[in-house]
Amino acid sequence: MAPHHLSGRPTRTTAVAITAAALFAGAAFGLAPAATAAPAAPARATAAASASSSSVKFYDIPGSGGITLKGNVFTPAGAKAGDKYPLIVFPTSWGVPQIEYLAQAQKLADAGYTVVSYTSRGFWLSGGNIEVAGPPDIADVSSVIDWALANTPADPSRIGMGGVSYGAGISLLAAGHDKRIKAVVAMSGWADLIQSIYSGRTQHLQAAALLGVAGQITGRPSAELNQILKEFLGSDLAKEQDMIDWGWKRSPAAYVDRINQNGAALMLGNAWGDSLFPPNQYADFFGKLTGPKRLEFRPGDHATAEATGLLGLPNDVWTDAHRWFDHYLKGADNGIDKEQPVQLKSRTDGSYEGYPSWQAVGPAKEDLALSGTQKITANVDSGADGGLVFLSSLLDQFAKLPPMASIPLLPRSFAAVWQSGTYGEDRRIRGTAKLHTTLTSTKESGTLVAYLYDVGPLGLGKLVSNAPYTFHGQTPGRPFPVDLELSSTSYDVPAGHHLALVVDTVDPLYIEHNPLGAQLTFSSPASDPSHLTVPLREK
């Protein structure tokens, strides 16, 4: 591939340089959504570096299909002709411009990396339309790598990818399509797009709406994306399989065999309360990886665990990201490969725990019997709900205040409730609680939402986990089994408290499919008892 010499302004990465970069990007904000990217114009590119600091330059980088991607490059201090450094490529998050990674890119360049960040296609001043990590986005990654090898001191044998959210998903997908990628750090990303926003066959309303609105404001959604969102939010069941196929094509889990064959070392990080990409699908994907791998879960919501690191502040996620790149791109003997590959930070006590695998996280199981028969009327919010995207999990992360409900006051006409006995010692929940029950509906379609609460002596319940479930095509009046995984978590229930399982039919997080007048009956046949299986850490 012939070199592309593109225009760029050398900037010293001092505090003044960071301010200048922010102003540069800020000028782009007002133009971004309406801008049409022009072809990259050839120009002389010269490096600026000091003896003590890395340098940054802003570029027009050729993407796939002839579009232009707005990007920047950090190079190590003192870089000169003939020098080669490991390359790290950062695609930006959904709706975020190329300044997103400036602080971390400088730190990495100061540590001896060439770092290329670019605004993902369809957003701000980058060309093209928003394809939601579709084939053009993956082709963009290879184009950016080609350009970096031709125009920066990048070592072709030491290439890494990284990113937050959208950038994480693109990085994982690229690892299955470009064999040159040797290491990936995917923070707050997804492995299965369908299980992220359509788990339990239920549309995650707030999450999808948030992504759709942000895309309209900061970019140019493709016609395909607009159509998918219309069908998704409009509950067009005739298009359900088309939507599933569209999402699976954009899921790293669909390419796990390619990813394993290519052999990149993958570090996955996510938050327990991620409103967009819940932890279950990341954990399932992690279990299928055969190469070097690491899985980290922490309290918080989407991208909040690593957010302070984007500002250049101390941050555990980014510290581990640097260690991961250092080991797998520079050969540093820093011990990260010898640590337990699963690292969890509890929502309650804030300590870290290491495990050899995800399966080892909650080896002990406690089955809570869901005895008797309970009938509820649909279409009424009982008062139990999963909260609001971002806000609720942020409160849990920083104030340990998850969504709450007074269990004794929940109206039993609209909420089915089962409670355990009071515990004489702590219960350390680790992993994925699983619900099995028998359901009878008066209508062929419906939605239920299950909530697991930690209930104190006064009856106030703190939300431990939740999950939705939607059914279609059932025969009214005929019982059928329901199996539902709640969102994975790490939560300690104190002695003197007990657990409560609450099931109702309305939650502002989700689109519900309960016809007017529908009733749901939960039973526990002797031949197939209903129960909730809670995973516990061994004492």
XYZ file of C-alpha atoms in Angstrom:
539
model
C 0.000 0.000 0.000
C 1.384 3.379 -0.989
C 2.061 5.764 1.893
C -0.539 8.454 2.541
C 1.093 11.633 3.793
C -1.649 13.621 5.437
C -1.922 17.021 6.984
C -1.385 17.398 10.707
C -0.291 20.014 13.194
C 2.517 19.045 15.592
C 1.655 19.809 19.178
C 3.674 19.419 22.392
C 1.792 17.295 24.896
C 2.163 19.612 27.827
C -0.869 21.048 29.620
C -0.950 23.736 26.924
C -1.041 21.067 24.236
C -3.913 19.206 25.850
C -5.862 22.470 26.056
C -5.116 23.182 22.407
C -6.264 19.716 21.457
C -9.505 20.193 23.361
C -10.085 23.525 21.627
C -9.351 21.909 18.282
C -11.929 19.226 18.957
C -14.381 21.709 20.429
C -14.342 23.655 17.191
C -15.350 20.459 15.446
C -18.309 19.795 17.735
C -20.615 22.308 16.178
C -19.957 21.045 12.657
C -19.808 17.343 13.229
C -23.234 15.901 12.510
C -23.786 17.806 9.287
C -20.241 17.573 7.998
C -19.402 15.526 4.936
C -15.906 14.107 5.022
C -13.642 15.037 2.170
C -11.002 12.747 0.720
C -7.727 12.914 2.563
C -5.457 15.534 1.055
C -1.804 14.606 0.610
C 0.467 16.827 2.646
C 3.837 16.744 4.310
C 3.729 15.274 7.826
C 6.535 16.111 10.198
C 7.002 14.865 13.727
C 7.521 17.137 16.688
C 9.031 15.662 19.819
C 11.024 16.859 22.749
C 13.536 15.020 24.826
C 11.101 14.720 27.706
C 7.615 14.466 26.241
C 5.734 12.582 23.574
C 4.130 14.501 20.717
C 0.646 14.535 19.219
C -0.509 15.418 15.718
C -3.992 15.472 14.209
C -4.593 13.744 10.892
C -7.081 12.895 8.198
C -6.703 9.119 7.980
C -8.044 7.138 5.020
C -10.748 4.688 6.039
C -12.308 1.916 4.030
C -14.445 2.726 1.011
C -12.731 6.051 0.394
C -13.956 7.888 3.497
C -11.825 10.034 5.801
C -11.454 9.349 9.517
C -10.457 12.162 11.849
C -7.654 11.006 14.095
C -4.557 11.810 16.079
C -1.188 10.180 16.636
C 1.056 10.222 19.688
C 4.683 9.214 19.196
C 7.331 8.660 21.869
C 9.725 11.454 22.724
C 12.839 11.451 20.588
C 11.400 9.201 17.889
C 13.547 9.341 14.771
C 13.737 7.712 11.374
C 14.133 3.974 11.625
C 12.778 3.655 15.184
C 9.949 1.186 15.722
C 7.511 1.141 18.619
C 4.514 -1.035 19.493
C 1.317 0.345 17.976
C -1.985 0.767 19.815
C -5.135 1.783 17.926
C -8.126 3.302 19.760
C -11.484 3.664 17.937
C -13.707 6.111 19.801
C -16.826 5.366 21.811
C -20.341 5.926 20.495
C -20.873 9.631 19.918
C -17.462 10.694 21.264
C -14.847 12.568 19.167
C -11.181 11.732 18.805
C -10.057 13.617 21.926
C -11.497 10.806 24.070
C -8.190 9.017 24.638
C -5.767 11.971 24.721
C -4.752 11.502 28.352
C -4.171 7.758 28.092
C -2.569 8.017 24.659
C 0.007 10.419 26.050
C 0.767 8.099 28.967
C 1.232 5.181 26.583
C 3.406 7.215 24.224
C 5.535 8.329 27.162
C 5.948 4.615 27.931
C 7.196 3.884 24.418
C 4.121 3.270 22.257
C 2.876 4.766 19.025
C -0.817 5.476 19.632
C -3.424 6.197 16.957
C -6.930 7.296 17.979
C -9.695 8.050 15.517
C -13.332 9.092 15.505
C -15.378 6.089 14.439
C -17.077 6.379 11.068
C -20.355 8.237 10.923
C -19.656 10.358 14.004
C -18.637 14.009 14.163
C -16.276 14.913 11.305
C -15.340 11.392 10.268
C -16.879 10.303 6.975
C -19.468 7.673 6.231
C -22.518 6.692 8.228
C -22.988 4.951 11.571
C -22.861 1.221 10.785
C -22.886 -0.072 14.409
C -19.620 -2.000 14.191
C -20.585 -3.430 10.823
C -18.174 -4.660 8.143
C -17.155 -1.109 7.095
C -16.088 -0.343 10.690
C -13.963 -3.488 10.845
C -12.424 -2.650 7.479
C -11.642 0.817 8.870
C -9.472 -0.771 11.567
C -7.338 -2.550 8.976
C -7.090 0.660 6.940
C -5.946 2.610 9.999
C -3.333 -0.042 10.783
C -2.112 0.069 7.166
C -1.841 3.835 7.365
C -0.050 3.762 10.718
C 2.535 1.282 9.450
C 3.214 3.534 6.463
C 3.244 6.873 8.284
C 4.314 6.343 11.900
C 7.143 4.512 13.696
C 4.833 1.532 14.300
C 6.197 -1.994 14.603
C 4.134 -4.346 12.388
C 4.817 -7.293 14.694
C 3.492 -5.559 17.844
C -0.002 -4.194 17.258
C -2.684 -3.739 19.903
C -6.268 -2.498 19.929
C -8.237 -0.925 22.718
C -11.270 1.123 23.507
C -14.235 1.921 25.678
C -17.801 0.910 24.775
C -18.162 1.147 20.983
C -14.383 1.173 20.631
C -14.209 -2.016 22.708
C -16.692 -3.851 20.501
C -14.934 -2.756 17.317
C -11.589 -3.858 18.781
C -12.883 -7.353 19.607
C -14.444 -7.730 16.172
C -11.225 -6.577 14.525
C -9.281 -9.224 16.466
C -11.293 -11.828 14.574
C -10.627 -10.259 11.187
C -7.054 -8.907 11.241
C -4.322 -11.358 12.241
C -1.846 -8.531 12.853
C -3.594 -7.635 16.126
C -1.741 -9.266 19.036
C -3.429 -7.753 22.105
C -6.810 -6.169 22.880
C -8.188 -4.308 25.894
C -11.986 -4.058 25.603
C -13.559 -1.892 28.317
C -17.345 -1.737 28.765
C -17.854 -3.531 25.481
C -20.157 -6.213 24.209
C -19.681 -9.764 23.008
C -23.296 -10.479 22.067
C -25.271 -7.456 20.920
C -28.597 -9.305 21.057
C -28.082 -10.525 24.618
C -27.107 -6.968 25.515
C -30.185 -5.041 24.393
C -32.689 -7.870 23.730
C -32.020 -10.312 26.551
C -35.008 -12.370 27.600
C -36.549 -11.469 24.233
C -37.260 -8.049 25.724
C -36.301 -4.686 24.275
C -34.112 -2.673 26.629
C -35.971 0.566 26.015
C -33.837 3.133 27.820
C -30.568 1.678 26.522
C -31.683 1.529 22.883
C -33.313 4.957 23.013
C -30.188 6.477 24.538
C -27.993 5.039 21.779
C -30.431 6.147 19.103
C -30.707 9.722 20.347
C -26.946 10.047 20.847
C -26.363 8.766 17.325
C -28.767 11.313 15.845
C -27.154 14.186 17.752
C -23.489 13.353 17.159
C -23.501 11.550 13.839
C -25.245 10.277 10.744
C -27.045 6.952 11.273
C -27.203 4.732 8.213
C -30.571 4.009 6.637
C -30.212 0.429 7.862
C -29.683 1.560 11.461
C -32.705 3.859 11.337
C -34.838 1.012 10.036
C -33.562 -1.445 12.664
C -34.270 1.028 15.482
C -37.760 1.678 14.134
C -38.545 -2.045 14.027
C -36.872 -2.726 17.374
C -38.599 0.020 19.335
C -41.848 -0.610 17.457
C -41.896 -4.290 18.513
C -42.247 -5.501 14.923
C -42.232 -9.267 15.516
C -42.358 -9.945 11.782
C -38.853 -8.461 11.617
C -37.537 -10.111 14.788
C -35.274 -12.631 13.053
C -33.896 -9.934 10.745
C -33.009 -7.837 13.799
C -31.379 -10.820 15.503
C -29.334 -11.592 12.383
C -28.284 -7.938 12.138
C -27.128 -7.923 15.768
C -25.352 -11.276 15.608
C -23.318 -10.093 12.624
C -22.030 -7.321 14.889
C -21.268 -9.592 17.850
C -17.694 -10.722 18.632
C -19.177 -13.984 19.938
C -20.122 -14.832 16.350
C -16.428 -14.836 15.444
C -14.990 -16.509 18.537
C -13.433 -19.306 16.455
C -11.589 -16.737 14.317
C -10.535 -14.799 17.393
C -9.156 -17.966 18.975
C -7.391 -18.938 15.769
C -5.746 -15.524 15.445
C -4.596 -15.804 19.066
C -4.709 -12.203 20.284
C -4.455 -11.745 24.058
C -7.802 -10.329 25.223
C -8.535 -8.344 28.369
C -12.241 -7.722 29.008
C -13.501 -5.220 31.566
C -17.060 -4.313 32.473
C -19.278 -3.033 35.288
C -21.803 -5.055 37.267
C -24.532 -2.529 36.562
C -23.796 -1.819 32.890
C -27.096 -0.536 31.476
C -26.096 -1.137 27.862
C -23.994 -4.298 27.925
C -24.804 -6.432 30.999
C -22.007 -8.628 32.373
C -23.536 -12.034 31.565
C -22.777 -11.918 27.847
C -19.142 -10.869 28.492
C -18.661 -13.737 30.954
C -20.110 -16.273 28.501
C -17.783 -15.022 25.771
C -14.783 -15.131 28.098
C -15.435 -18.809 28.771
C -15.160 -19.600 25.054
C -11.789 -17.926 24.568
C -8.788 -20.239 24.344
C -5.916 -17.755 24.139
C -4.442 -15.478 26.815
C -7.367 -13.772 28.513
C -8.442 -11.723 31.508
C -11.900 -10.737 32.790
C -12.519 -7.863 35.206
C -15.846 -6.797 36.731
C -16.310 -3.773 39.003
C -19.167 -1.736 40.471
C -20.653 0.926 38.231
C -22.534 1.459 35.005
C -21.569 1.714 31.377
C -18.025 3.131 31.058
C -18.082 4.617 34.566
C -15.420 2.280 35.950
C -12.798 3.555 33.499
C -14.077 7.126 33.123
C -11.631 8.802 35.519
C -8.760 7.248 33.595
C -9.892 9.052 30.455
C -9.247 12.265 32.382
C -5.745 11.110 33.232
C -6.570 10.335 36.867
C -5.471 7.146 38.658
C -7.712 4.288 37.584
C -7.511 0.544 38.186
C -8.922 -0.397 34.785
C -6.392 1.657 32.867
C -3.549 0.525 35.114
C -4.324 -3.072 34.182
C -4.742 -2.082 30.529
C -1.207 -0.671 30.479
C 0.132 -3.795 32.180
C -1.663 -5.974 29.621
C -0.183 -4.102 26.679
C 3.242 -3.997 28.322
C 3.323 -7.765 28.732
C 1.848 -8.839 25.407
C 3.321 -6.135 23.155
C 6.622 -5.347 24.903
C 7.311 -8.612 26.700
C 7.426 -6.992 30.135
C 7.670 -9.507 32.959
C 5.118 -7.688 35.122
C 3.254 -10.747 36.391
C -0.147 -10.006 34.876
C -0.081 -13.316 33.024
C 0.469 -15.168 36.304
C -2.453 -13.583 38.176
C -5.853 -15.231 38.405
C -7.509 -14.450 35.044
C -10.853 -13.469 36.597
C -10.714 -10.397 38.837
C -13.873 -9.213 40.581
C -14.497 -6.174 42.739
C -17.482 -6.577 45.051
C -20.296 -4.031 44.994
C -20.514 -4.086 48.776
C -17.054 -4.259 50.340
C -14.967 -2.964 47.429
C -12.260 -5.612 47.680
C -10.813 -7.587 44.769
C -11.106 -11.356 44.429
C -9.252 -13.568 41.961
C -10.577 -16.764 40.387
C -9.122 -19.258 37.897
C -12.277 -19.150 35.722
C -15.779 -17.711 35.610
C -17.181 -21.127 36.528
C -15.175 -21.002 39.758
C -16.729 -17.711 40.872
C -19.819 -19.067 42.646
C -19.221 -22.790 43.225
C -21.677 -23.160 46.118
C -25.367 -23.026 45.290
C -28.367 -22.194 47.445
C -31.787 -23.169 46.105
C -34.660 -21.049 47.380
C -38.000 -22.797 46.959
C -40.712 -20.732 45.270
C -43.617 -22.636 46.727
C -47.320 -22.102 46.369
C -49.303 -20.341 43.658
C -49.319 -16.593 43.091
C -51.403 -14.649 40.577
C -50.726 -11.076 39.474
C -52.431 -8.625 37.146
C -50.255 -7.190 34.388
C -49.738 -3.644 33.118
C -49.339 -2.045 36.545
C -45.978 -1.018 38.008
C -45.781 -2.523 41.485
C -43.049 -0.171 42.668
C -40.249 -2.660 42.114
C -38.022 -1.627 39.223
C -34.445 -1.588 37.972
C -34.004 2.181 38.178
C -32.681 4.482 35.459
C -29.781 3.934 33.089
C -26.528 5.371 34.450
C -28.046 7.149 37.455
C -28.988 4.061 39.474
C -25.736 2.165 39.019
C -23.706 5.322 39.590
C -25.409 5.687 42.963
C -24.603 2.051 43.645
C -20.973 2.557 42.593
C -20.223 5.649 44.638
C -22.799 5.634 47.457
C -23.737 1.942 47.621
C -27.361 2.959 47.064
C -28.939 0.669 44.451
C -32.653 0.929 43.586
C -34.786 0.139 46.637
C -38.290 -1.058 47.409
C -40.263 -1.625 50.588
C -41.028 -5.318 50.232
C -43.947 -5.426 52.732
C -45.658 -2.550 50.915
C -45.487 -4.024 47.405
C -49.084 -4.676 46.263
C -49.494 -8.435 45.945
C -52.093 -7.979 43.207
C -49.326 -6.708 40.925
C -46.176 -8.309 42.378
C -45.455 -11.929 43.234
C -43.141 -12.141 46.253
C -41.164 -15.002 47.780
C -38.807 -14.537 50.742
C -36.082 -16.612 52.336
C -35.532 -16.961 56.047
C -33.281 -14.544 57.903
C -29.611 -15.395 57.537
C -27.478 -15.932 60.610
C -24.301 -15.149 58.673
C -23.270 -13.269 55.552
C -24.222 -14.642 52.137
C -21.620 -13.707 49.513
C -23.450 -13.850 46.189
C -21.065 -14.327 43.268
C -22.102 -14.962 39.686
C -25.482 -15.503 38.062
C -28.705 -16.299 39.924
C -31.108 -18.463 37.913
C -34.885 -18.562 38.127
C -36.976 -21.597 37.193
C -40.746 -21.453 37.478
C -43.981 -22.515 35.818
C -46.067 -19.747 34.296
C -49.662 -19.659 33.118
C -50.933 -16.604 31.249
C -54.410 -15.568 30.237
C -52.931 -14.158 27.008
C -50.577 -15.560 24.376
C -47.960 -12.818 24.916
C -46.566 -11.145 27.989
C -43.594 -9.776 29.890
C -42.359 -10.304 33.421
C -39.416 -8.800 35.266
C -37.693 -10.614 38.123
C -35.881 -8.753 40.911
C -33.673 -10.141 43.661
C -33.517 -7.962 46.785
C -31.360 -7.862 49.913
C -33.966 -7.141 52.590
C -33.091 -5.582 55.942
C -34.903 -5.942 59.276
C -37.319 -3.105 58.441
C -38.338 -4.653 55.119
C -36.412 -2.240 52.889
C -34.973 -4.117 49.933
C -31.822 -3.173 48.024
C -31.692 -4.449 44.459
C -29.135 -7.216 43.996
C -30.002 -8.223 40.430
C -32.820 -8.271 37.904
C -33.769 -9.444 34.402
C -36.749 -9.289 32.000
C -38.509 -12.134 30.189
C -40.972 -11.899 27.300
C -43.000 -14.682 25.700
C -45.093 -14.890 22.538
C -47.267 -17.570 21.008
C -48.215 -19.358 24.225
C -51.622 -20.988 24.615
C -53.707 -19.034 27.151
C -54.429 -21.103 30.228
C -51.729 -23.684 29.509
C -48.728 -23.763 31.922
C -45.216 -23.539 30.486
C -41.742 -23.497 32.048
C -39.699 -20.317 32.374
C -35.933 -20.287 32.855
C -34.304 -16.908 33.354
C -30.780 -15.809 34.210
C -30.595 -12.665 36.317
C -27.783 -10.209 35.743
C -24.464 -11.457 37.134
C -23.227 -9.703 40.248
C -20.988 -9.729 43.314
C -22.927 -8.734 46.428
C -22.709 -9.566 50.136
C -25.981 -10.005 52.042
C -25.286 -9.176 55.717
C -26.235 -11.428 58.599
C -29.681 -10.500 59.893
C -30.966 -9.826 56.377
C -32.809 -12.107 53.966
C -33.427 -12.412 50.223
C -36.659 -11.637 48.414
C -37.589 -12.517 44.845
C -40.145 -10.143 43.351
C -41.784 -10.587 39.947
C -43.948 -7.965 38.292
C -44.786 -6.910 34.732
C -43.739 -3.270 34.242
C -40.329 -1.608 34.400
C -39.293 1.687 32.762
C -36.063 0.036 31.593
C -37.905 -2.276 29.205
C -40.689 -2.489 26.641
C -43.428 -4.766 27.995
C -45.788 -6.914 25.937
C -48.707 -7.494 28.289
C -52.143 -7.193 26.646
C -54.805 -5.274 28.535
C -56.322 -7.377 31.296
C -53.636 -10.057 31.224
C -52.966 -12.098 34.346
C -49.915 -14.219 35.145
C -49.985 -17.179 37.523
C -46.812 -18.668 38.997
C -47.003 -22.228 40.297
C -44.677 -24.934 41.570
C -45.772 -28.404 40.404
C -44.529 -31.317 42.497
C -42.999 -32.828 39.357
C -41.129 -29.612 38.500
C -40.682 -27.403 41.580
C -40.045 -23.708 41.074
C -36.850 -22.369 42.593
C -34.237 -19.641 42.506
C -30.636 -20.844 42.428
C -28.263 -18.352 44.047
C -24.491 -18.787 43.491
C -22.366 -18.265 46.589
C -18.686 -17.871 47.222
C -17.306 -20.675 49.355
C -16.439 -19.735 52.913
